[in-house]
Amino acid sequence: MSPPSNTSRESPNTAQVLAGTLLWIRMSGSSSIKSIGMEAKLHSAPTLLFLVSVTFFSAHFLKFQLSGEDLSHKLTNRASSLLDFSSTLIWMKSLFLAVSSCGEEVVKHRHGLLAADLSTCHRSLTNADVPVYCCPPKRESDEPVYDFQFSNPTEPKRIRRPAYLMDEDYIAKYEKAIKIMKQFPYEDPLNFMRQADMHCIYCNGAYNQLNSSYWYKIHRSWLFFPWHRIHVYFHERIVGKLLGDDTFAVPYWNWDHPDGMVIPEFYTRGAYVDKDRDRAHLPPEIVDDSFDYVEKGLGPEEQIASNLAFMYTQMVSGAKKTELFMGCKRFPGEEGDCDGPGTIELAPHNALHAWVGSGLQPERENMGAFYSAARDPIFYAHHANIDRLWTVWKLKRFKGHEPEFVDTVWLDSYFYFHDENRRLVRIKIRDCLDIEKLNYGYEEVELPWLNARPKPSIPPKLAHHILRLREAEQNALLLPSEASTTPYFGAEGRVLDKTIRVKVGRPKRRRSAKEEEEEEEVLVVYGIYMKKDVYVKFDVLVNAVEESRMGPEHREFAGTFVNARHGARIVKREGDSTKKMKATLKLGISELVEDLEAREDESIWVSLVPKGGTGVHVAVEGVRIEYMR
C-alpha cells in the first residue's frame, strides 16, 4: 500500500501529512512487525523516526512550492507556521513514544502478561526418560488466589548470614523445621518435597503459559533472578512460621569468598544430608565455580585464585549491562521466547548445581538436574547466595540506585507460591525487586573477587605477533587448521567436537570517550543448538595462544556457556506448543580488549573451547561483535 497522496494544490498541513504517514505505516507494517516480534522495537524505531523527519521537512517544502505567494504573504503567515511547527513536534513526540514500544505492544496485547496457567500442569520427563510428575495433588487453579501483600513494617528485619558462621543453636532450629516439613503429608503445600517440586514445575515446563499453548519456564532469561528470590523468600517465612520465630533467616552459602568455598559442614549431617551428592566434593574439597565434569587437579590455593578471577569476570568485567547479567528479555508466547542466560546463571549457578550433584546419577541428581535440585536442602543456601550477588551487583553497578525497569509486561508478570499460611499467593515481579520492602537483608562480607582482575597469560604484544605468524603460515601453506576467518558457520552450525578458533571483525575500532562510557563491546556466540538435553559447557577465549592451558585466571578468558540438564516436557494436549530454542551467549569484553591491548585492532581471534567432552552435543552458528547501551 502506498502513502495517501494530496491532489489539491493547497499546501497540506504538516500534522496532516504526518497523520497520513503514520496511518500508512500502521496499515502496511503491522503484519511484518508482528512477524519479527520484539526485534521490531530495535529496527522500526530509527526507521520510522527517519520517516517522520522526512515527512516533516517534505511538508514544509510542499508548502513553499505550492503556495506561490510573495514574501510579505509568507511573513504574515509565519505565526501560523510556527503554530503548525509546534503541532508537528507534539505529533512527533506521540509517534516516537508509540514507535519505541512497537515491538512490545505486539507481544503484550496478544497474550497479556507472562504467567503460568495453573489448569495445565502435566508430566515432565527426565533425560533418562523416567516420567516425573511434580504437579500438586489438586489443581491449584481451583484454589482461591490472594494478591501478595508486603509484611507488616513492624516485623523485625530478617538478616541472612554466611552459612559457615552458623552456630549450633541455629543449626538445630533450622533442622527441626526441615524435619517438620518432611513429615507433612504431600497434600500439604508446606511439605518439603511439595516445595521442592515447585522448582520442578516451573523449570521443566510442566505448565503452559497463560493464554498460550506454549510452555512456561523461568530459567535462561531475566525471569531467573526474581523467581528464585521469591522461592527462597517463602521458604524462609515458612520455616520461621513453623519455628515461631519471625526473625529467622536462611543462611547463604558464599562460595564466592575463600572462607565459604567448601560445602558448609552442617549440610553433611542430620536432616541436611542428601544422599545424592558427589562424595568427592564433600568438605574439605574446594568448590570449582566453573566445574565442567572434569576434576582440574588444582591445589587449594590455585583453585581459590581461579574462583576469584572467575567471579570478577562474571560479576564485573563481563556484566556491565543489565542484559549481560540478568539474561535476555523473555515475553509471552512463542514469539516472545528467548534463550540467553546471564553471566551468573550460567556459572557459578549452573556449574555448582552440577558440582554438588552425584556423579553416580544419570543427571547428577539431585542438585545437578532442575527437576530434583530443590530436594537437596543446600539448594536454598545456594540460591540465597545467588540472590545476594544480585543485590551486590546492583549496588556496585548502579551505586545503590535500582536499574530502570520500565517494561510493564515484565513488571506486571507474576508467579504463584504458597505462603507460610498455606494461601496461594500471586506476586508480581515489580514486588520482587526491592529486598528492603521484602524486609530482609544480608550480613556484609568482604568481596575479594573485586580485586581479582585477571592478567594476560603472556604479554599481549607477543600474543599478537604469534597469532599473526600463525595466520600467515596457514595462509601460505594452505594447511588444514582449526582456525577460520569466517565467523558464520551456516544455519546447521559447526559441532564443537574440538576447539574452534575464528577471526572476528570489530565494527568500531575508535570509539569516542562518550561511546566507550555508554556502550559495552559485546562478543556474541549465536545459534547455539544442543542436540539433546544434556550438560554442555564450552569456554570462550580471546587472542589465546595456547587454549588448552587457559582458564578463568587468565585475562584471555571471556566467559563460559553452560547448559544445565532440566528434562524434556511431555505435551499434554494436542495443540500444545514447544520448540527447541537456539541459545545466545553474550559476553561483555570492553575491559578485556583493553587489557589485551587490542582496542585499535580491526579484529580479534575468538576460541570456542569445549569442556569435559561435552562439545559433541552442541553446534554453533557463528560469532559476532555488537555494542550494547
XYZ file of C-alpha atoms in Angstrom:
629
model
C 0.000 0.000 0.000
C 1.261 3.483 -0.824
C 1.005 6.529 1.406
C -2.078 8.716 0.808
C -1.480 11.452 -1.741
C -2.759 15.044 -1.760
C -4.051 16.086 -5.168
C -5.086 19.567 -4.095
C -2.814 22.486 -4.954
C -3.351 23.789 -1.430
C -0.377 23.078 0.826
C -1.056 20.158 3.197
C -0.863 20.842 6.901
C 2.288 19.190 8.343
C 0.391 17.364 11.039
C -1.982 16.020 8.377
C 0.925 14.671 6.378
C 2.338 13.053 9.498
C -1.025 11.540 10.318
C -1.291 10.083 6.850
C 2.193 8.666 7.042
C 1.514 7.129 10.438
C -1.715 5.580 9.136
C 0.140 4.120 6.158
C 2.879 2.738 8.413
C 0.338 1.146 10.711
C -1.629 -0.404 7.824
C 1.307 -1.660 5.804
C 3.704 -2.585 8.574
C 1.612 -4.291 11.209
C 1.980 -7.803 9.871
C 5.697 -7.531 9.412
C 6.093 -6.095 12.882
C 4.166 -8.998 14.331
C 6.289 -11.479 12.443
C 9.519 -10.248 13.941
C 8.219 -9.786 17.461
C 10.471 -7.933 19.848
C 13.072 -7.200 17.165
C 10.607 -4.712 15.736
C 11.500 -2.304 18.500
C 15.164 -2.327 17.559
C 14.696 -1.911 13.838
C 11.465 0.032 13.424
C 12.110 2.899 15.829
C 15.027 4.522 13.954
C 13.415 3.775 10.588
C 10.099 5.364 11.495
C 11.816 8.295 13.165
C 13.650 8.863 9.869
C 10.315 8.751 8.014
C 8.877 11.284 10.435
C 11.776 13.656 9.779
C 11.447 13.258 6.015
C 7.712 13.822 6.222
C 8.125 16.934 8.339
C 10.606 18.622 6.006
C 8.703 17.437 2.932
C 5.556 19.071 4.226
C 7.266 22.433 4.676
C 8.923 22.082 1.283
C 5.499 21.434 -0.267
C 4.129 24.490 1.461
C 6.900 26.590 -0.057
C 6.475 25.057 -3.508
C 2.707 25.093 -3.764
C 1.845 28.442 -2.199
C 3.475 30.645 -4.834
C 2.845 33.670 -2.598
C 5.065 36.701 -2.272
C 7.410 37.392 0.622
C 5.024 39.649 2.517
C 2.367 36.977 2.498
C 4.893 34.459 3.876
C 5.794 36.854 6.672
C 2.178 37.390 7.674
C 1.700 33.639 7.831
C 4.835 32.991 9.927
C 2.820 32.847 13.139
C 0.562 30.141 11.764
C 3.631 28.263 10.500
C 5.134 28.338 13.968
C 1.869 27.051 15.377
C 1.934 24.310 12.762
C 5.533 23.512 13.752
C 4.512 23.258 17.411
C 1.726 20.851 16.499
C 4.214 18.849 14.498
C 6.512 18.495 17.495
C 3.607 17.162 19.545
C 2.818 14.658 16.802
C 6.486 13.654 16.599
C 6.632 13.068 20.354
C 3.499 10.909 20.286
C 4.730 8.968 17.289
C 8.149 8.373 18.819
C 6.594 7.037 22.024
C 4.333 4.763 20.016
C 7.185 3.535 17.850
C 9.578 2.966 20.757
C 7.229 0.405 22.293
C 6.013 -1.009 18.994
C 7.571 -4.449 19.346
C 6.458 -4.795 22.955
C 2.881 -3.844 22.116
C 2.560 -6.783 19.708
C 3.600 -9.361 22.272
C 1.815 -7.690 25.149
C -1.592 -7.438 23.515
C -1.663 -10.893 22.018
C -1.033 -12.920 25.168
C -1.335 -10.424 28.007
C 1.155 -10.907 30.835
C 3.667 -13.695 31.293
C 2.343 -16.162 33.864
C 1.615 -19.856 34.329
C -1.768 -21.358 33.501
C -2.449 -23.323 36.691
C -5.005 -25.548 34.971
C -2.444 -27.102 32.593
C 0.002 -28.958 34.854
C 1.213 -32.219 33.304
C 4.055 -34.733 33.462
C 7.643 -33.981 32.541
C 10.370 -36.419 31.537
C 13.900 -36.683 32.861
C 16.783 -37.296 30.499
C 16.699 -40.947 31.477
C 13.106 -40.996 30.144
C 11.699 -41.612 33.603
C 8.338 -39.826 33.910
C 8.357 -37.198 36.628
C 5.056 -35.916 37.943
C 5.646 -32.887 40.118
C 2.178 -31.348 39.855
C 0.224 -30.676 43.068
C -2.334 -33.313 44.161
C -5.167 -30.915 43.367
C -5.280 -28.322 40.641
C -4.095 -25.008 42.014
C -6.471 -23.273 39.626
C -9.275 -24.444 41.929
C -7.772 -22.665 44.947
C -8.571 -19.086 45.941
C -5.758 -16.728 44.959
C -4.548 -13.866 47.147
C -2.585 -10.922 45.836
C 0.745 -10.523 47.573
C 0.982 -8.016 50.405
C 4.246 -6.837 51.918
C 4.765 -7.896 55.512
C 3.844 -5.702 58.444
C 6.513 -2.990 58.748
C 6.646 -3.605 62.499
C 8.097 -7.085 61.910
C 11.832 -7.372 62.621
C 14.069 -7.387 59.577
C 15.496 -10.815 58.748
C 19.264 -10.787 58.237
C 20.824 -13.630 56.255
C 24.321 -14.643 57.350
C 27.070 -16.789 55.796
C 26.425 -20.488 56.355
C 29.889 -21.130 57.744
C 29.156 -18.704 60.621
C 26.014 -20.505 61.849
C 26.142 -21.687 65.481
C 24.763 -24.971 66.815
C 21.554 -23.396 68.153
C 20.706 -22.030 64.719
C 21.649 -25.305 63.016
C 19.373 -27.264 65.375
C 16.435 -24.883 64.851
C 16.644 -24.978 61.067
C 16.991 -28.772 61.100
C 13.878 -29.036 63.277
C 11.860 -27.089 60.716
C 13.145 -29.221 57.823
C 12.110 -32.366 59.705
C 8.632 -30.934 60.310
C 8.255 -30.068 56.617
C 9.333 -33.574 55.602
C 6.722 -35.083 57.946
C 3.798 -33.134 56.495
C 1.656 -35.107 54.038
C 2.341 -34.325 50.391
C -1.123 -32.774 50.147
C 0.082 -30.021 52.480
C 1.676 -27.213 50.432
C 4.297 -26.792 53.182
C 5.576 -30.355 52.706
C 9.318 -30.274 51.914
C 9.015 -32.351 48.723
C 5.994 -30.330 47.639
C 8.063 -27.157 47.983
C 10.904 -28.797 46.050
C 8.501 -29.708 43.275
C 7.766 -26.031 42.739
C 11.195 -25.869 41.109
C 10.354 -28.929 39.031
C 7.062 -27.449 37.827
C 8.391 -24.053 36.860
C 11.737 -25.203 35.475
C 10.694 -28.247 33.442
C 7.783 -26.798 31.526
C 5.014 -28.591 33.424
C 2.777 -25.536 32.981
C 1.698 -23.825 29.807
C 1.727 -20.055 29.664
C -1.443 -18.164 30.387
C -3.443 -17.580 27.166
C -0.987 -19.684 25.188
C -0.228 -23.306 24.386
C 3.472 -22.514 24.755
C 5.395 -23.840 27.759
C 6.253 -21.721 30.781
C 9.844 -21.648 32.051
C 11.811 -19.379 34.344
C 15.430 -20.238 33.577
C 17.765 -18.797 30.932
C 16.220 -15.315 30.889
C 15.524 -12.288 33.103
C 12.875 -14.332 34.985
C 15.648 -16.319 36.678
C 16.551 -13.872 39.454
C 13.078 -12.738 40.617
C 11.529 -16.229 40.600
C 14.292 -17.777 42.696
C 14.288 -14.781 45.036
C 10.659 -15.369 45.901
C 11.074 -19.134 46.161
C 13.732 -18.631 48.856
C 11.680 -15.810 50.422
C 8.650 -18.022 51.058
C 10.817 -20.953 52.198
C 12.330 -18.620 54.776
C 8.953 -17.409 56.014
C 7.559 -20.947 56.163
C 10.475 -22.082 58.329
C 10.099 -19.025 60.558
C 6.376 -19.701 60.983
C 6.972 -23.351 61.928
C 9.569 -22.283 64.494
C 7.513 -19.385 65.827
C 10.475 -17.140 65.031
C 9.780 -14.073 62.912
C 13.494 -13.239 62.853
C 14.546 -16.494 61.194
C 16.621 -16.027 58.045
C 18.070 -18.668 55.743
C 21.868 -18.883 55.564
C 23.711 -18.112 52.369
C 26.482 -20.326 51.060
C 29.009 -17.700 49.999
C 31.114 -19.796 47.658
C 32.448 -16.511 46.214
C 34.588 -15.972 49.349
C 37.554 -18.197 50.319
C 36.026 -18.909 53.746
C 32.877 -20.235 52.079
C 34.436 -22.247 49.252
C 33.553 -25.621 50.778
C 30.174 -27.208 51.428
C 29.152 -25.912 54.897
C 29.880 -28.657 57.411
C 26.387 -28.879 58.903
C 24.946 -29.819 55.487
C 26.741 -33.150 55.888
C 24.704 -34.288 58.907
C 21.160 -34.944 60.075
C 18.205 -33.675 58.072
C 20.547 -31.536 55.987
C 22.040 -34.592 54.273
C 21.153 -35.505 50.715
C 22.338 -38.965 49.727
C 22.664 -37.886 46.095
C 25.747 -35.711 46.317
C 29.213 -36.152 44.889
C 31.196 -37.646 47.776
C 34.446 -36.435 46.225
C 33.219 -32.875 46.728
C 32.413 -33.039 50.430
C 34.494 -30.937 52.862
C 37.306 -30.012 52.793
C 37.195 -30.046 48.957
C 37.314 -26.524 47.463
C 34.426 -25.735 45.113
C 35.061 -25.282 41.403
C 32.965 -22.290 40.328
C 33.415 -23.236 36.660
C 33.054 -27.020 37.044
C 32.917 -28.948 33.763
C 32.510 -32.580 34.948
C 36.293 -32.983 34.961
C 38.445 -32.592 38.057
C 41.098 -29.971 37.302
C 43.507 -31.237 39.928
C 44.345 -27.755 41.211
C 45.676 -27.287 44.716
C 43.512 -25.363 47.227
C 45.271 -22.022 46.717
C 45.218 -22.364 42.926
C 41.519 -23.270 42.927
C 40.650 -20.328 45.178
C 42.576 -17.942 42.908
C 40.802 -19.363 39.852
C 37.398 -18.985 41.550
C 38.053 -15.351 42.480
C 39.210 -14.453 38.968
C 36.152 -16.199 37.551
C 33.855 -14.237 39.866
C 35.492 -11.000 38.704
C 34.675 -11.827 35.088
C 31.100 -12.926 35.840
C 30.268 -10.064 38.219
C 32.356 -7.145 36.925
C 34.011 -7.080 33.523
C 31.526 -9.372 31.786
C 28.373 -7.966 33.400
C 28.401 -4.211 32.861
C 24.942 -4.120 31.301
C 21.671 -5.403 32.750
C 21.015 -7.918 29.965
C 24.518 -9.358 30.293
C 23.954 -10.016 33.996
C 20.247 -10.890 34.122
C 19.750 -12.585 30.775
C 17.580 -11.960 27.741
C 14.157 -10.355 27.866
C 11.519 -13.074 27.698
C 7.956 -12.078 26.800
C 4.676 -14.017 26.488
C 4.022 -16.539 23.744
C 6.279 -18.487 21.435
C 7.279 -15.341 19.560
C 8.363 -13.704 22.815
C 10.609 -16.564 23.902
C 14.382 -16.324 24.147
C 17.290 -18.396 25.398
C 20.078 -16.153 26.639
C 21.160 -16.734 30.245
C 23.067 -14.064 32.152
C 26.593 -14.462 33.469
C 25.810 -15.685 36.986
C 23.057 -18.087 35.915
C 25.453 -19.798 33.523
C 28.155 -20.106 36.157
C 28.727 -20.371 39.040
C 24.985 -21.162 39.305
C 24.733 -24.000 36.786
C 28.276 -25.206 37.392
C 27.823 -25.546 41.162
C 24.493 -27.327 40.771
C 26.407 -29.964 38.811
C 29.396 -29.896 41.198
C 27.214 -30.737 44.216
C 25.111 -33.406 42.468
C 26.118 -37.063 42.400
C 28.278 -38.321 39.554
C 26.662 -41.745 40.075
C 23.279 -40.439 38.909
C 22.427 -40.047 35.197
C 21.731 -36.324 35.545
C 23.900 -35.663 38.612
C 20.811 -35.631 40.777
C 19.755 -34.147 42.991
C 21.319 -30.709 42.642
C 22.533 -31.343 39.099
C 19.084 -31.510 37.477
C 16.350 -28.882 37.509
C 13.548 -31.301 38.359
C 15.271 -32.566 41.520
C 17.575 -29.713 42.599
C 15.405 -28.334 45.413
C 15.194 -31.765 47.068
C 18.648 -31.057 48.480
C 18.403 -28.691 51.484
C 21.569 -26.902 50.339
C 19.573 -25.597 47.356
C 18.197 -22.734 49.456
C 21.609 -21.664 50.761
C 22.978 -21.813 47.207
C 20.188 -19.631 45.861
C 20.338 -17.253 48.805
C 23.879 -16.501 47.659
C 22.720 -16.076 44.062
C 20.151 -13.599 45.371
C 22.781 -11.823 47.455
C 25.016 -11.449 44.396
C 22.107 -9.804 42.568
C 21.927 -7.186 45.326
C 25.722 -6.758 45.298
C 25.759 -6.337 41.517
C 23.060 -3.660 41.654
C 24.864 -1.834 44.445
C 28.229 -1.864 42.663
C 26.864 -1.235 39.190
C 24.173 1.329 39.977
C 25.623 2.877 43.149
C 22.615 1.918 45.234
C 20.039 3.055 42.659
C 17.751 0.467 41.135
C 18.245 -0.052 37.385
C 15.342 1.439 35.498
C 12.854 -1.304 34.638
C 10.100 0.332 32.667
C 8.618 -2.586 30.762
C 5.174 -3.158 32.229
C 4.831 -6.588 30.599
C 7.740 -7.777 32.731
C 6.948 -5.758 35.854
C 3.325 -6.923 35.970
C 4.009 -10.557 35.083
C 3.575 -12.766 38.115
C 4.323 -16.034 39.894
C 2.269 -18.268 42.209
C 3.565 -19.535 45.552
C 2.041 -20.837 48.769
C 2.908 -18.595 51.686
C 3.555 -19.527 55.315
C -0.222 -19.530 55.933
C -0.815 -22.081 53.121
C -2.526 -19.481 50.953
C -1.893 -19.437 47.211
C -0.331 -16.038 46.555
C 0.070 -14.194 43.266
C 3.143 -11.948 43.331
C 4.172 -9.560 40.580
C 7.780 -9.178 39.516
C 7.668 -5.494 40.462
C 7.155 -6.647 44.074
C 10.285 -8.833 43.940
C 12.827 -6.138 43.123
C 13.452 -4.389 46.458
C 14.618 -6.545 49.368
C 14.061 -3.651 51.775
C 10.332 -3.849 51.014
C 10.534 -7.617 51.417
C 12.055 -6.917 54.842
C 15.255 -8.906 54.679
C 18.919 -8.200 54.098
C 22.395 -9.711 54.056
C 25.231 -9.516 56.510
C 28.047 -7.942 54.563
C 31.301 -9.775 53.994
C 34.413 -8.855 52.067
C 34.355 -9.237 48.284
C 37.899 -10.331 47.429
C 36.941 -11.015 43.807
C 36.605 -7.256 43.236
C 40.408 -7.130 43.313
C 40.987 -10.322 41.315
C 41.177 -8.801 37.828
C 42.922 -11.454 35.696
C 46.175 -10.791 33.871
C 47.138 -11.937 30.353
C 48.868 -15.311 30.211
C 51.648 -13.836 28.062
C 52.451 -10.227 27.089
C 49.723 -9.075 24.638
C 52.209 -7.817 22.031
C 53.859 -11.234 21.974
C 50.462 -12.904 21.609
C 49.605 -10.597 18.669
C 52.904 -11.471 16.992
C 52.399 -15.229 17.413
C 48.810 -15.089 16.158
C 49.807 -13.092 13.066
C 52.646 -15.501 12.267
C 50.322 -18.460 12.722
C 47.749 -16.937 10.371
C 50.361 -16.092 7.716
C 51.846 -19.586 7.854
C 48.484 -21.254 7.459
C 47.526 -18.995 4.552
C 50.858 -19.544 2.769
C 50.934 -23.319 3.125
C 47.166 -23.817 2.880
C 47.395 -26.018 5.936
C 44.241 -27.577 7.347
C 43.544 -25.733 10.562
C 41.126 -25.348 13.386
C 41.187 -21.635 12.583
C 38.680 -19.880 10.348
C 38.302 -16.349 9.072
C 34.579 -16.857 8.591
C 32.689 -16.121 11.817
C 29.479 -17.636 10.361
C 29.324 -21.423 10.105
C 25.891 -21.767 8.476
C 22.374 -22.478 9.720
C 23.259 -26.067 10.637
C 26.101 -24.794 12.777
C 29.501 -26.283 13.487
C 29.840 -29.022 16.081
C 32.259 -28.229 18.897
C 33.927 -31.630 18.845
C 37.239 -29.766 19.111
C 38.440 -26.240 19.745
C 37.416 -23.746 17.071
C 39.362 -20.549 16.517
C 37.735 -17.818 14.409
C 38.764 -14.309 13.418
C 36.022 -11.800 14.215
C 35.914 -8.264 12.876
C 35.325 -5.335 15.217
C 32.857 -2.852 13.677
C 34.076 0.007 15.877
C 37.782 0.392 16.484
C 37.926 4.019 17.507
C 35.074 4.983 19.774
C 34.699 8.356 21.416
C 35.032 8.665 25.178
C 31.262 9.102 25.385
C 30.645 5.968 23.324
C 33.042 3.945 25.453
C 31.284 5.148 28.585
C 27.791 4.365 27.306
C 28.425 1.297 25.147
C 29.782 -2.112 26.024
C 31.557 -4.122 23.358
C 29.828 -7.489 23.395
C 31.029 -10.782 21.986
C 28.015 -12.757 20.766
C 28.067 -16.509 20.170
C 24.748 -17.214 18.471
C 22.710 -20.122 17.170
C 23.879 -22.421 19.980
C 21.991 -25.666 19.470
C 22.045 -28.585 21.894
C 21.294 -31.860 20.112
C 19.672 -33.198 23.249
C 19.070 -32.048 26.777
C 22.442 -32.867 28.287
C 25.068 -30.984 30.217
C 27.127 -28.851 27.820
C 29.977 -26.479 28.618
C 32.377 -24.521 26.477
C 34.665 -21.611 27.303
C 35.220 -18.530 25.160
C 38.738 -17.118 24.868
C 40.065 -14.030 23.075
C 43.514 -13.808 21.445
C 44.551 -17.044 23.125
C 47.798 -18.662 22.005
C 47.523 -21.930 23.969
C 43.859 -22.599 24.683
C 44.422 -25.909 26.469
C 46.356 -24.187 29.247
C 43.971 -21.317 29.878
C 41.239 -20.883 32.444
C 39.330 -18.166 34.306
C 42.535 -16.972 35.973
C 43.772 -15.657 32.605
C 42.623 -12.400 31.020
C 42.059 -14.146 27.670
C 39.087 -15.906 29.302
C 35.951 -14.008 28.200
C 33.299 -16.257 29.711
C 31.616 -19.628 29.577
C 28.447 -21.272 28.317
C 26.784 -23.921 30.477
C 23.639 -25.864 29.658
C 22.247 -27.479 32.800
C 20.022 -30.508 32.479
C 16.367 -29.989 33.211
C 14.324 -32.697 31.492
C 12.095 -32.546 28.417
C 8.440 -31.759 28.818
C 5.775 -34.096 27.539
C 2.982 -32.425 25.578
C -0.257 -32.751 27.471
C -2.805 -31.966 24.798
C -2.908 -31.839 21.033
C -2.055 -28.307 20.037
C 0.289 -27.625 22.940
C 3.368 -25.873 21.669
C 7.041 -26.259 22.422
C 10.153 -25.787 20.351
C 13.863 -26.302 20.693
C 15.315 -22.842 21.093
C 18.740 -21.910 19.857
C 20.628 -20.144 22.610
C 22.673 -16.962 22.511
C 25.692 -16.181 24.663
C 26.581 -12.514 25.190
C 29.826 -11.565 26.908
C 30.981 -8.051 27.746
C 34.580 -7.636 26.552
C 35.383 -3.893 26.621
C 37.687 -4.221 29.611
C 39.176 -7.465 28.325
C 40.007 -5.886 24.941
C 41.718 -3.034 26.755
C 43.764 -5.396 28.937
C 44.814 -7.392 25.867
C 45.913 -4.152 24.155
C 43.515 -4.764 21.257
C 41.457 -1.548 21.313
C 42.838 -0.403 17.946
C 42.750 -3.823 16.279
C 40.438 -4.432 13.335
C 39.683 -7.941 14.562
C 40.246 -10.371 17.404
C 40.744 -14.125 17.498
C 37.962 -15.951 19.349
C 38.376 -19.550 20.522
C 35.446 -21.789 21.476
C 36.839 -24.496 23.747
C 34.563 -27.482 24.564
C 34.972 -28.735 28.135
C 34.522 -32.133 29.703
C 33.933 -33.896 26.386
C 30.517 -32.240 26.053
C 31.166 -30.377 22.782
C 29.921 -33.252 20.610
C 26.389 -32.423 21.762
C 26.405 -28.774 20.687
C 26.709 -26.814 17.451
C 27.215 -23.081 16.948
C 26.100 -20.933 14.011
C 28.568 -18.119 14.405
C 30.290 -15.363 16.338
C 29.985 -11.597 16.029
C 30.623 -8.378 17.908
C 27.924 -5.852 18.718
C 27.611 -2.854 21.008
C 25.152 -2.602 23.866
C 23.964 0.566 25.559
